[in-house]
Amino acid sequence: MSGILWHLANVAGILGVLLTLAGGLIMVERRLLALWQDRYGPNRVGPFGLLQVAADMIKIFTKEDWTPPFADKPVFIIAPCIIMATVLMSFAVIPFGPTVGVADLDIGLLFFLGMSSLGVYSVALAGWASNNKYALLGGLRATAQMLSYEVFMALSLMGVVMLAGSFNLRTIVNAQQHLWFCVPQFLGLVVFTVAGIAETHRVPFDLPEAESELVAGFHSEYSGMKFGMFFVGEYLGITLISALIVTLFFGGWYGPFLPPLLWFALKTAVLICGFVLLRASMPRLRYDQLMSFGWKIMLPTALLNLLITGAVVVARHAS
Amino acid sequence: MNAVFYIAAAVAAVSTIMVVSRSNAVYSLLYLIVSLLSVALIFFVLGAPFIAALEVIIYAGAIMVLFVFTIMMLNLGPQTAEQERKWLSGRAWAGPSILVAILMAEMLYVLWGGDHQVEGRHIVEPKEVSVALYGPYVMIVELSSMLLLGGLVAAYHLGRRVHGDGKEQQP
């Protein structure tokens, strides 16, 4: 009985923390961006502008939730749900601490890859169902971008799998007790980070919603909480990618002195700030640059990493 | 676990029927994705988590996205749905229905004989699949990789653009 209760507490706790975090990140990102760009950012509502999130939430909930008459209604409504569902499901396999985590799947990493590939439907269907040329173009761009970056996202992780000998994320964390995988898998880390940014379509890979050419891309027609779900989905995506990088390359919950859960949170927070710093400092790429960068530089790098790691693992087995 | 299997199987059957009977291509595809996901769940329950994951990643996550992508790019209007609706007339259903009825009768006959069990299953881990693939079946893996390389070269050739002056341009 206490086992089931502990499990339920786990699920509720993780969901609660994640959803609060996704809301809070909006304010954190605005403040950090402002700091790096030498201005104040939102600092009027509450102490240090902390209540800005609450104000934004009230605003977005009370806005008219309008479905355009020319849109394909069921698909239009289902699209923002898909991104939230797939990202939140992916968190199920992440081990936040030695005893914290929802599911201990042997195919954990594959589960994440499956969920992230299902997430593509969200943008593709949103673009199609809006029945608007800008939304369609944004959706097409997003689909092509996510499909191509998924390929070497998966490939870059196979080095980690080879070293740990398992797809289970808990086993992968335990394999990093003495040496974090960011050292032997540095190439994998770089490729995965780039692919992760592209999967969440953040700057510099935010071509699907390039406002200078596509209004707002695939979510042009969305308003109210449906738009809010895309927005929160993006922040959850950033948190997910950061948490995965910590799990796969930076030793998960391992660290001296502090409790494991705190280490995990600290490492993830640092990576999220890194994502924000990227947004503050990088210009947006051109679409053909993005594609050729993916296929001509990132894919060969991922394959090279796979080849070298495979050779090292085989040689170590032989000796 | 048996209940999970039967529910997933029912979802798969219903969504597959919806795939065939929808006149809007995008709706058909969405139902096909649901069908593939429920088949993945069936694989998972039957003790093949690796195959289930691959089903989601490859079929539902990659191939179907390409289908949706193509349909989006063609951006067919409501007149195609109208045309499709005309094709789905009552007479068109007769042939397939008879064939499916024969299959159904055969399946019922096999099921009647017993000898089918969801229990007593054996869980196949990724490692076992890999050992089998790179052990006795390594030749097939190599051959299929050659086939894929051939497909890649052909796609590259087809994707090349030739200008009016006969000069080739890199894709």
JSON list of N, CA, C and O in Angstrom, two decimals, chain A residues 189-228:
[
{"chain": "A", "resi": 189, "resn": "LEU", "atom": "N", "xyz": [27.78, 14.79, -26.80]},
{"chain": "A", "resi": 189, "resn": "LEU", "atom": "CA", "xyz": [27.15, 15.87, -26.03]},
{"chain": "A", "resi": 189, "resn": "LEU", "atom": "C", "xyz": [26.86, 17.08, -26.93]},
{"chain": "A", "resi": 189, "resn": "LEU", "atom": "O", "xyz": [25.75, 17.63, -26.91]},
{"chain": "A", "resi": 190, "resn": "VAL", "atom": "N", "xyz": [27.87, 17.45, -27.75]},
{"chain": "A", "resi": 190, "resn": "VAL", "atom": "CA", "xyz": [27.69, 18.61, -28.62]},
{"chain": "A", "resi": 190, "resn": "VAL", "atom": "C", "xyz": [26.55, 18.37, -29.60]},
{"chain": "A", "resi": 190, "resn": "VAL", "atom": "O", "xyz": [25.64, 19.20, -29.75]},
{"chain": "A", "resi": 191, "resn": "VAL", "atom": "N", "xyz": [26.58, 17.20, -30.26]},
{"chain": "A", "resi": 191, "resn": "VAL", "atom": "CA", "xyz": [25.55, 16.91, -31.26]},
{"chain": "A", "resi": 191, "resn": "VAL", "atom": "C", "xyz": [24.17, 16.86, -30.62]},
{"chain": "A", "resi": 191, "resn": "VAL", "atom": "O", "xyz": [23.20, 17.42, -31.13]},
{"chain": "A", "resi": 192, "resn": "PHE", "atom": "N", "xyz": [24.09, 16.21, -29.44]},
{"chain": "A", "resi": 192, "resn": "PHE", "atom": "CA", "xyz": [22.77, 16.09, -28.79]},
{"chain": "A", "resi": 192, "resn": "PHE", "atom": "C", "xyz": [22.24, 17.46, -28.38]},
{"chain": "A", "resi": 192, "resn": "PHE", "atom": "O", "xyz": [21.04, 17.72, -28.50]},
{"chain": "A", "resi": 193, "resn": "THR", "atom": "N", "xyz": [23.14, 18.33, -27.88]},
{"chain": "A", "resi": 193, "resn": "THR", "atom": "CA", "xyz": [22.68, 19.65, -27.47]},
{"chain": "A", "resi": 193, "resn": "THR", "atom": "C", "xyz": [22.12, 20.42, -28.66]},
{"chain": "A", "resi": 193, "resn": "THR", "atom": "O", "xyz": [21.03, 21.01, -28.58]},
{"chain": "A", "resi": 194, "resn": "VAL", "atom": "N", "xyz": [22.87, 20.40, -29.78]},
{"chain": "A", "resi": 194, "resn": "VAL", "atom": "CA", "xyz": [22.40, 21.11, -30.97]},
{"chain": "A", "resi": 194, "resn": "VAL", "atom": "C", "xyz": [21.05, 20.54, -31.43]},
{"chain": "A", "resi": 194, "resn": "VAL", "atom": "O", "xyz": [20.10, 21.28, -31.70]},
{"chain": "A", "resi": 195, "resn": "ALA", "atom": "N", "xyz": [20.97, 19.20, -31.48]},
{"chain": "A", "resi": 195, "resn": "ALA", "atom": "CA", "xyz": [19.72, 18.57, -31.92]},
{"chain": "A", "resi": 195, "resn": "ALA", "atom": "C", "xyz": [18.58, 18.89, -30.96]},
{"chain": "A", "resi": 195, "resn": "ALA", "atom": "O", "xyz": [17.45, 19.11, -31.38]},
{"chain": "A", "resi": 196, "resn": "GLY", "atom": "N", "xyz": [18.91, 18.97, -29.67]},
{"chain": "A", "resi": 196, "resn": "GLY", "atom": "CA", "xyz": [17.88, 19.28, -28.68]},
{"chain": "A", "resi": 196, "resn": "GLY", "atom": "C", "xyz": [17.32, 20.68, -28.86]},
{"chain": "A", "resi": 196, "resn": "GLY", "atom": "O", "xyz": [16.12, 20.90, -28.77]},
{"chain": "A", "resi": 197, "resn": "ILE", "atom": "N", "xyz": [18.22, 21.63, -29.15]},
{"chain": "A", "resi": 197, "resn": "ILE", "atom": "CA", "xyz": [17.75, 23.00, -29.40]},
{"chain": "A", "resi": 197, "resn": "ILE", "atom": "C", "xyz": [16.85, 23.02, -30.63]},
{"chain": "A", "resi": 197, "resn": "ILE", "atom": "O", "xyz": [15.81, 23.68, -30.65]},
{"chain": "A", "resi": 198, "resn": "ALA", "atom": "N", "xyz": [17.24, 22.26, -31.67]},
{"chain": "A", "resi": 198, "resn": "ALA", "atom": "CA", "xyz": [16.44, 22.24, -32.89]},
{"chain": "A", "resi": 198, "resn": "ALA", "atom": "C", "xyz": [15.09, 21.56, -32.64]},
{"chain": "A", "resi": 198, "resn": "ALA", "atom": "O", "xyz": [14.07, 21.97, -33.20]},
{"chain": "A", "resi": 199, "resn": "GLU", "atom": "N", "xyz": [15.06, 20.52, -31.79]},
{"chain": "A", "resi": 199, "resn": "GLU", "atom": "CA", "xyz": [13.81, 19.82, -31.52]},
{"chain": "A", "resi": 199, "resn": "GLU", "atom": "C", "xyz": [12.81, 20.72, -30.79]},
{"chain": "A", "resi": 199, "resn": "GLU", "atom": "O", "xyz": [11.61, 20.62, -31.00]},
{"chain": "A", "resi": 200, "resn": "THR", "atom": "N", "xyz": [13.33, 21.58, -29.90]},
{"chain": "A", "resi": 200, "resn": "THR", "atom": "CA", "xyz": [12.42, 22.47, -29.18]},
{"chain": "A", "resi": 200, "resn": "THR", "atom": "C", "xyz": [12.19, 23.76, -29.96]},
{"chain": "A", "resi": 200, "resn": "THR", "atom": "O", "xyz": [11.57, 24.68, -29.46]},
{"chain": "A", "resi": 201, "resn": "HIS", "atom": "N", "xyz": [12.70, 23.82, -31.16]},
{"chain": "A", "resi": 201, "resn": "HIS", "atom": "CA", "xyz": [12.78, 25.02, -32.01]},
{"chain": "A", "resi": 201, "resn": "HIS", "atom": "C", "xyz": [12.97, 26.33, -31.23]},
{"chain": "A", "resi": 201, "resn": "HIS", "atom": "O", "xyz": [12.12, 27.18, -31.21]},
{"chain": "A", "resi": 202, "resn": "ARG", "atom": "N", "xyz": [14.14, 26.42, -30.62]},
{"chain": "A", "resi": 202, "resn": "ARG", "atom": "CA", "xyz": [14.55, 27.63, -29.93]},
{"chain": "A", "resi": 202, "resn": "ARG", "atom": "C", "xyz": [15.54, 28.38, -30.81]},
{"chain": "A", "resi": 202, "resn": "ARG", "atom": "O", "xyz": [16.12, 27.80, -31.73]},
{"chain": "A", "resi": 203, "resn": "VAL", "atom": "N", "xyz": [15.76, 29.66, -30.50]},
{"chain": "A", "resi": 203, "resn": "VAL", "atom": "CA", "xyz": [16.82, 30.40, -31.18]},
{"chain": "A", "resi": 203, "resn": "VAL", "atom": "C", "xyz": [18.12, 29.63, -30.97]},
{"chain": "A", "resi": 203, "resn": "VAL", "atom": "O", "xyz": [18.34, 29.13, -29.88]},
{"chain": "A", "resi": 204, "resn": "PRO", "atom": "N", "xyz": [19.02, 29.49, -31.94]},
{"chain": "A", "resi": 204, "resn": "PRO", "atom": "CA", "xyz": [18.98, 30.01, -33.31]},
{"chain": "A", "resi": 204, "resn": "PRO", "atom": "C", "xyz": [18.25, 29.15, -34.31]},
{"chain": "A", "resi": 204, "resn": "PRO", "atom": "O", "xyz": [18.37, 29.38, -35.50]},
{"chain": "A", "resi": 205, "resn": "PHE", "atom": "N", "xyz": [17.51, 28.13, -33.86]},
{"chain": "A", "resi": 205, "resn": "PHE", "atom": "CA", "xyz": [16.81, 27.26, -34.81]},
{"chain": "A", "resi": 205, "resn": "PHE", "atom": "C", "xyz": [15.30, 27.51, -34.76]},
{"chain": "A", "resi": 205, "resn": "PHE", "atom": "O", "xyz": [14.52, 26.58, -34.87]},
{"chain": "A", "resi": 206, "resn": "ASP", "atom": "N", "xyz": [14.85, 28.75, -34.55]},
{"chain": "A", "resi": 206, "resn": "ASP", "atom": "CA", "xyz": [13.40, 28.97, -34.41]},
{"chain": "A", "resi": 206, "resn": "ASP", "atom": "C", "xyz": [12.77, 29.40, -35.73]},
{"chain": "A", "resi": 206, "resn": "ASP", "atom": "O", "xyz": [11.83, 30.17, -35.75]},
{"chain": "A", "resi": 207, "resn": "LEU", "atom": "N", "xyz": [13.28, 28.84, -36.84]},
{"chain": "A", "resi": 207, "resn": "LEU", "atom": "CA", "xyz": [12.74, 29.15, -38.16]},
{"chain": "A", "resi": 207, "resn": "LEU", "atom": "C", "xyz": [11.24, 28.94, -38.28]},
{"chain": "A", "resi": 207, "resn": "LEU", "atom": "O", "xyz": [10.57, 29.72, -38.94]},
{"chain": "A", "resi": 208, "resn": "PRO", "atom": "N", "xyz": [10.65, 27.88, -37.65]},
{"chain": "A", "resi": 208, "resn": "PRO", "atom": "CA", "xyz": [9.21, 27.66, -37.82]},
{"chain": "A", "resi": 208, "resn": "PRO", "atom": "C", "xyz": [8.37, 28.84, -37.38]},
{"chain": "A", "resi": 208, "resn": "PRO", "atom": "O", "xyz": [7.24, 29.01, -37.83]},
{"chain": "A", "resi": 209, "resn": "GLU", "atom": "N", "xyz": [8.88, 29.67, -36.45]},
{"chain": "A", "resi": 209, "resn": "GLU", "atom": "CA", "xyz": [8.06, 30.79, -36.00]},
{"chain": "A", "resi": 209, "resn": "GLU", "atom": "C", "xyz": [8.75, 32.12, -36.25]},
{"chain": "A", "resi": 209, "resn": "GLU", "atom": "O", "xyz": [8.57, 33.08, -35.50]},
{"chain": "A", "resi": 210, "resn": "ALA", "atom": "N", "xyz": [9.57, 32.16, -37.32]},
{"chain": "A", "resi": 210, "resn": "ALA", "atom": "CA", "xyz": [10.31, 33.37, -37.64]},
{"chain": "A", "resi": 210, "resn": "ALA", "atom": "C", "xyz": [9.32, 34.51, -37.91]},
{"chain": "A", "resi": 210, "resn": "ALA", "atom": "O", "xyz": [8.68, 34.55, -38.94]},
{"chain": "A", "resi": 211, "resn": "GLU", "atom": "N", "xyz": [9.21, 35.46, -36.95]},
{"chain": "A", "resi": 211, "resn": "GLU", "atom": "CA", "xyz": [8.15, 36.47, -37.07]},
{"chain": "A", "resi": 211, "resn": "GLU", "atom": "C", "xyz": [8.40, 37.47, -38.20]},
{"chain": "A", "resi": 211, "resn": "GLU", "atom": "O", "xyz": [7.46, 38.08, -38.69]},
{"chain": "A", "resi": 212, "resn": "SER", "atom": "N", "xyz": [9.66, 37.59, -38.66]},
{"chain": "A", "resi": 212, "resn": "SER", "atom": "CA", "xyz": [9.91, 38.57, -39.71]},
{"chain": "A", "resi": 212, "resn": "SER", "atom": "C", "xyz": [9.40, 38.09, -41.06]},
{"chain": "A", "resi": 212, "resn": "SER", "atom": "O", "xyz": [9.19, 38.87, -41.96]},
{"chain": "A", "resi": 213, "resn": "GLU", "atom": "N", "xyz": [9.18, 36.79, -41.22]},
{"chain": "A", "resi": 213, "resn": "GLU", "atom": "CA", "xyz": [8.72, 36.29, -42.52]},
{"chain": "A", "resi": 213, "resn": "GLU", "atom": "C", "xyz": [7.42, 35.49, -42.44]},
{"chain": "A", "resi": 213, "resn": "GLU", "atom": "O", "xyz": [6.70, 35.41, -43.42]},
{"chain": "A", "resi": 214, "resn": "LEU", "atom": "N", "xyz": [7.11, 34.90, -41.28]},
{"chain": "A", "resi": 214, "resn": "LEU", "atom": "CA", "xyz": [5.96, 33.99, -41.21]},
{"chain": "A", "resi": 214, "resn": "LEU", "atom": "C", "xyz": [4.92, 34.40, -40.17]},
{"chain": "A", "resi": 214, "resn": "LEU", "atom": "O", "xyz": [4.20, 33.55, -39.66]},
{"chain": "A", "resi": 215, "resn": "VAL", "atom": "N", "xyz": [4.82, 35.67, -39.80]},
{"chain": "A", "resi": 215, "resn": "VAL", "atom": "CA", "xyz": [3.93, 36.14, -38.75]},
{"chain": "A", "resi": 215, "resn": "VAL", "atom": "C", "xyz": [4.30, 35.43, -37.43]},
{"chain": "A", "resi": 215, "resn": "VAL", "atom": "O", "xyz": [5.13, 35.92, -36.70]},
{"chain": "A", "resi": 216, "resn": "ALA", "atom": "N", "xyz": [3.71, 34.27, -37.16]},
{"chain": "A", "resi": 216, "resn": "ALA", "atom": "CA", "xyz": [4.15, 33.51, -35.99]},
{"chain": "A", "resi": 216, "resn": "ALA", "atom": "C", "xyz": [4.27, 32.04, -36.32]},
{"chain": "A", "resi": 216, "resn": "ALA", "atom": "O", "xyz": [4.26, 31.19, -35.44]},
{"chain": "A", "resi": 217, "resn": "GLY", "atom": "N", "xyz": [4.37, 31.71, -37.63]},
{"chain": "A", "resi": 217, "resn": "GLY", "atom": "CA", "xyz": [4.53, 30.31, -38.01]},
{"chain": "A", "resi": 217, "resn": "GLY", "atom": "C", "xyz": [3.32, 29.48, -37.66]},
{"chain": "A", "resi": 217, "resn": "GLY", "atom": "O", "xyz": [2.18, 29.95, -37.76]},
{"chain": "A", "resi": 218, "resn": "PHE", "atom": "N", "xyz": [3.56, 28.25, -37.20]},
{"chain": "A", "resi": 218, "resn": "PHE", "atom": "CA", "xyz": [2.47, 27.29, -37.05]},
{"chain": "A", "resi": 218, "resn": "PHE", "atom": "C", "xyz": [1.43, 27.73, -36.04]},
{"chain": "A", "resi": 218, "resn": "PHE", "atom": "O", "xyz": [0.30, 27.26, -36.08]},
{"chain": "A", "resi": 219, "resn": "HIS", "atom": "N", "xyz": [1.77, 28.62, -35.07]},
{"chain": "A", "resi": 219, "resn": "HIS", "atom": "CA", "xyz": [0.74, 29.01, -34.11]},
{"chain": "A", "resi": 219, "resn": "HIS", "atom": "C", "xyz": [0.17, 30.41, -34.38]},
{"chain": "A", "resi": 219, "resn": "HIS", "atom": "O", "xyz": [-0.36, 31.04, -33.47]},
{"chain": "A", "resi": 220, "resn": "SER", "atom": "N", "xyz": [0.20, 30.84, -35.65]},
{"chain": "A", "resi": 220, "resn": "SER", "atom": "CA", "xyz": [-0.36, 32.16, -36.00]},
{"chain": "A", "resi": 220, "resn": "SER", "atom": "C", "xyz": [-1.83, 32.28, -35.59]},
{"chain": "A", "resi": 220, "resn": "SER", "atom": "O", "xyz": [-2.26, 33.31, -35.11]},
{"chain": "A", "resi": 221, "resn": "GLU", "atom": "N", "xyz": [-2.60, 31.21, -35.80]},
{"chain": "A", "resi": 221, "resn": "GLU", "atom": "CA", "xyz": [-4.05, 31.30, -35.61]},
{"chain": "A", "resi": 221, "resn": "GLU", "atom": "C", "xyz": [-4.48, 30.97, -34.18]},
{"chain": "A", "resi": 221, "resn": "GLU", "atom": "O", "xyz": [-5.66, 31.00, -33.88]},
{"chain": "A", "resi": 222, "resn": "TYR", "atom": "N", "xyz": [-3.54, 30.60, -33.33]},
{"chain": "A", "resi": 222, "resn": "TYR", "atom": "CA", "xyz": [-3.91, 30.17, -31.99]},
{"chain": "A", "resi": 222, "resn": "TYR", "atom": "C", "xyz": [-4.00, 31.35, -31.04]},
{"chain": "A", "resi": 222, "resn": "TYR", "atom": "O", "xyz": [-3.23, 32.31, -31.15]},
{"chain": "A", "resi": 223, "resn": "SER", "atom": "N", "xyz": [-4.96, 31.28, -30.11]},
{"chain": "A", "resi": 223, "resn": "SER", "atom": "CA", "xyz": [-5.10, 32.34, -29.13]},
{"chain": "A", "resi": 223, "resn": "SER", "atom": "C", "xyz": [-5.44, 31.73, -27.79]},
{"chain": "A", "resi": 223, "resn": "SER", "atom": "O", "xyz": [-5.68, 30.52, -27.68]},
{"chain": "A", "resi": 224, "resn": "GLY", "atom": "N", "xyz": [-5.46, 32.54, -26.75]},
{"chain": "A", "resi": 224, "resn": "GLY", "atom": "CA", "xyz": [-5.87, 32.08, -25.43]},
{"chain": "A", "resi": 224, "resn": "GLY", "atom": "C", "xyz": [-5.01, 30.94, -24.93]},
{"chain": "A", "resi": 224, "resn": "GLY", "atom": "O", "xyz": [-3.81, 30.88, -25.18]},
{"chain": "A", "resi": 225, "resn": "MET", "atom": "N", "xyz": [-5.66, 29.98, -24.26]},
{"chain": "A", "resi": 225, "resn": "MET", "atom": "CA", "xyz": [-4.89, 28.92, -23.60]},
{"chain": "A", "resi": 225, "resn": "MET", "atom": "C", "xyz": [-4.32, 27.92, -24.60]},
{"chain": "A", "resi": 225, "resn": "MET", "atom": "O", "xyz": [-3.36, 27.22, -24.30]},
{"chain": "A", "resi": 226, "resn": "LYS", "atom": "N", "xyz": [-4.91, 27.83, -25.83]},
{"chain": "A", "resi": 226, "resn": "LYS", "atom": "CA", "xyz": [-4.33, 26.91, -26.81]},
{"chain": "A", "resi": 226, "resn": "LYS", "atom": "C", "xyz": [-2.94, 27.39, -27.20]},
{"chain": "A", "resi": 226, "resn": "LYS", "atom": "O", "xyz": [-2.00, 26.61, -27.30]},
{"chain": "A", "resi": 227, "resn": "PHE", "atom": "N", "xyz": [-2.81, 28.73, -27.37]},
{"chain": "A", "resi": 227, "resn": "PHE", "atom": "CA", "xyz": [-1.49, 29.28, -27.62]},
{"chain": "A", "resi": 227, "resn": "PHE", "atom": "C", "xyz": [-0.61, 29.07, -26.39]},
{"chain": "A", "resi": 227, "resn": "PHE", "atom": "O", "xyz": [0.57, 28.71, -26.51]},
{"chain": "A", "resi": 228, "resn": "GLY", "atom": "N", "xyz": [-1.24, 29.25, -25.21]},
{"chain": "A", "resi": 228, "resn": "GLY", "atom": "CA", "xyz": [-0.50, 29.06, -23.96]},
{"chain": "A", "resi": 228, "resn": "GLY", "atom": "C", "xyz": [0.09, 27.66, -23.87]},
{"chain": "A", "resi": 228, "resn": "GLY", "atom": "O", "xyz": [1.19, 27.47, -23.36]}
]
